[in-house]
Coordinates of C-alpha atoms in Angstrom, one line a residue:
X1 CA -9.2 97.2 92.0
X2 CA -10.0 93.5 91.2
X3 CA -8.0 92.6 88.0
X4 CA -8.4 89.4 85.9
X5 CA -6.1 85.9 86.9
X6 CA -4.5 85.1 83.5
X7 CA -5.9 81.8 84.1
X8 CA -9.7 83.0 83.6
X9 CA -12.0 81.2 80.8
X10 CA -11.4 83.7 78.1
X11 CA -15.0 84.9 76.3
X12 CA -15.7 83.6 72.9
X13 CA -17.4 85.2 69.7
X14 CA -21.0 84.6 70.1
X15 CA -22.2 81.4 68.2
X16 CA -18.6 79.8 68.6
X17 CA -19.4 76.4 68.5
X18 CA -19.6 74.1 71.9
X19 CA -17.2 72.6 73.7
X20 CA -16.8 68.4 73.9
X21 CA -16.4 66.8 77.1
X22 CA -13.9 67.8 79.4
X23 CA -10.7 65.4 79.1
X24 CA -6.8 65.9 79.1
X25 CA -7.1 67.6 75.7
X26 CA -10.0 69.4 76.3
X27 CA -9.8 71.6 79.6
X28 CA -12.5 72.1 81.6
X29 CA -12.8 75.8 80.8
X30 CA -13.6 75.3 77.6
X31 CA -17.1 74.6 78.0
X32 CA -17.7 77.8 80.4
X33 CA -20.4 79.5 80.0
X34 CA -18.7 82.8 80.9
X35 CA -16.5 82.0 77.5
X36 CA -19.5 83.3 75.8
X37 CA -20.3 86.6 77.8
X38 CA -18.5 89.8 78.8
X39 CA -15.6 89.0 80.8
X40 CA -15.9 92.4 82.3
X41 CA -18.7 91.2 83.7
X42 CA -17.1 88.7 86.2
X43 CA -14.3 91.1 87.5
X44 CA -14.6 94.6 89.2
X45 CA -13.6 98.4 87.7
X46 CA -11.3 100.2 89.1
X47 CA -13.5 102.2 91.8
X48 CA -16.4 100.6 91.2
X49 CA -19.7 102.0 93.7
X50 CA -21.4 98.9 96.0
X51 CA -24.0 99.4 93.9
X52 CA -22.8 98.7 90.3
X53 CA -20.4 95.7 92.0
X54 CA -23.5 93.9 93.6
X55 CA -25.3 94.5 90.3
X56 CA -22.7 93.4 88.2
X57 CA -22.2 90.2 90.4
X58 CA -25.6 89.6 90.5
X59 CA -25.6 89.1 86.5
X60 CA -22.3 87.5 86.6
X61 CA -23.9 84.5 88.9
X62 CA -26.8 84.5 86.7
X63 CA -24.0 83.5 83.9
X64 CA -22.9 80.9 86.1
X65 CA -25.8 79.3 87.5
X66 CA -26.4 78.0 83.7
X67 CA -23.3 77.0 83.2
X68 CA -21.9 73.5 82.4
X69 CA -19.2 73.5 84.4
X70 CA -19.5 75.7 87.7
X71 CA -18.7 73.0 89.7
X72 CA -15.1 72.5 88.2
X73 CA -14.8 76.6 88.1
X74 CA -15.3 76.8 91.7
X75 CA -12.7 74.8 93.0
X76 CA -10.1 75.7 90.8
X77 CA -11.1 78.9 92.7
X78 CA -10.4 77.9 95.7
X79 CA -7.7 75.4 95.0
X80 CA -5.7 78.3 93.7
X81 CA -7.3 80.7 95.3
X82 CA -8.4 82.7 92.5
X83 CA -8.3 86.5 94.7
X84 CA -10.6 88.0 92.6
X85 CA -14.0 88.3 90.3
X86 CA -16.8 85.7 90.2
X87 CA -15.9 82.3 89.7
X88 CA -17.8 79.5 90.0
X89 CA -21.0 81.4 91.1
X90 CA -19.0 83.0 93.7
X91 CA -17.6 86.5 94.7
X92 CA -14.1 86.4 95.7
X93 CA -15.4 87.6 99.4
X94 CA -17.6 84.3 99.1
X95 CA -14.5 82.1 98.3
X96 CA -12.8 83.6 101.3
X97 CA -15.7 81.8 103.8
X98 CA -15.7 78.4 101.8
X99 CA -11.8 78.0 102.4
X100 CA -12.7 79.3 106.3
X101 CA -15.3 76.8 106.9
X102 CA -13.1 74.3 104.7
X103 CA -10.0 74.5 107.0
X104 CA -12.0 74.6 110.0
X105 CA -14.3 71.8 109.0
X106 CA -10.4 69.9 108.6
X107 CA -9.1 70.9 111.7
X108 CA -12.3 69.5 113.7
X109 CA -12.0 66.3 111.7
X110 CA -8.4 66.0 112.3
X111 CA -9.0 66.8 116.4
X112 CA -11.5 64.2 116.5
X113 CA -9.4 61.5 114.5
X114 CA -6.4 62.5 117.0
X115 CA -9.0 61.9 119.9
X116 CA -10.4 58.8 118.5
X117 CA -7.0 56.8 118.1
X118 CA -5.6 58.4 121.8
X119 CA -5.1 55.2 123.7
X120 CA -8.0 55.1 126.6
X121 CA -7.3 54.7 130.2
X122 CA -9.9 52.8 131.8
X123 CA -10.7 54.3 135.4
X124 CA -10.5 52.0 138.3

């Protein structure tokens, strides 16, 4: 069962009014667009059927792909990692291959700086 971070953009009454840029008083959440929508929407029922989950994720990116800040969502997802629901237009099963290709994309960079600064022999 996928259950809610406590740290998830909490919904708000429709016709709340808008958040103001994001700034040290003004988290970034507070201008997602998921505040305004179900928040059951974004996380999984206990035994939910493939169906109904791929369905309900479907709608849940919708929410996101309008929203003002799924950028900032998404990698507070992975910079936690958030382990379940839709965050930042992403399934938690998504989020799980962005960190994958994220740490191996770092390890090849880091192999390649180690190469690159390796002192050179010079055959002869």
């Amino acid at each position: 069962m996928e259950r809610p971070s406590a740290t998830r953009p909490q919904p708000r009454p429709q016709g709340a009014a808008q958040a103001t840029p994001q700034g040290e008083d003004n988290p970034w959440h507070t201008g997602a667009a998921c505040r305004r929508d179900e928040v059951g929407l974004f996380f999984a029922p206990s035994k939910e059927p493939t169906a109904a989950r791929l369905s309900r994720e479907e709608q849940a990116k919708q929410v996101c792909a309008r929203c003002p800040v799924l950028l900032e969502c998404r990698e507070h997802a992975l910079a936690q990692p958030e382990p379940y629901g839709v965050w930042g237009g992403l399934t938690a099963a998504e989020r799980r291959v962005v960190l994958a290709r994220r740490r191996r994309r770092e390890a090849e960079l880091r192999e390649a700086a180690r190469v690159s600064a390796a002192p050179r022999r010079i055959a002869g």
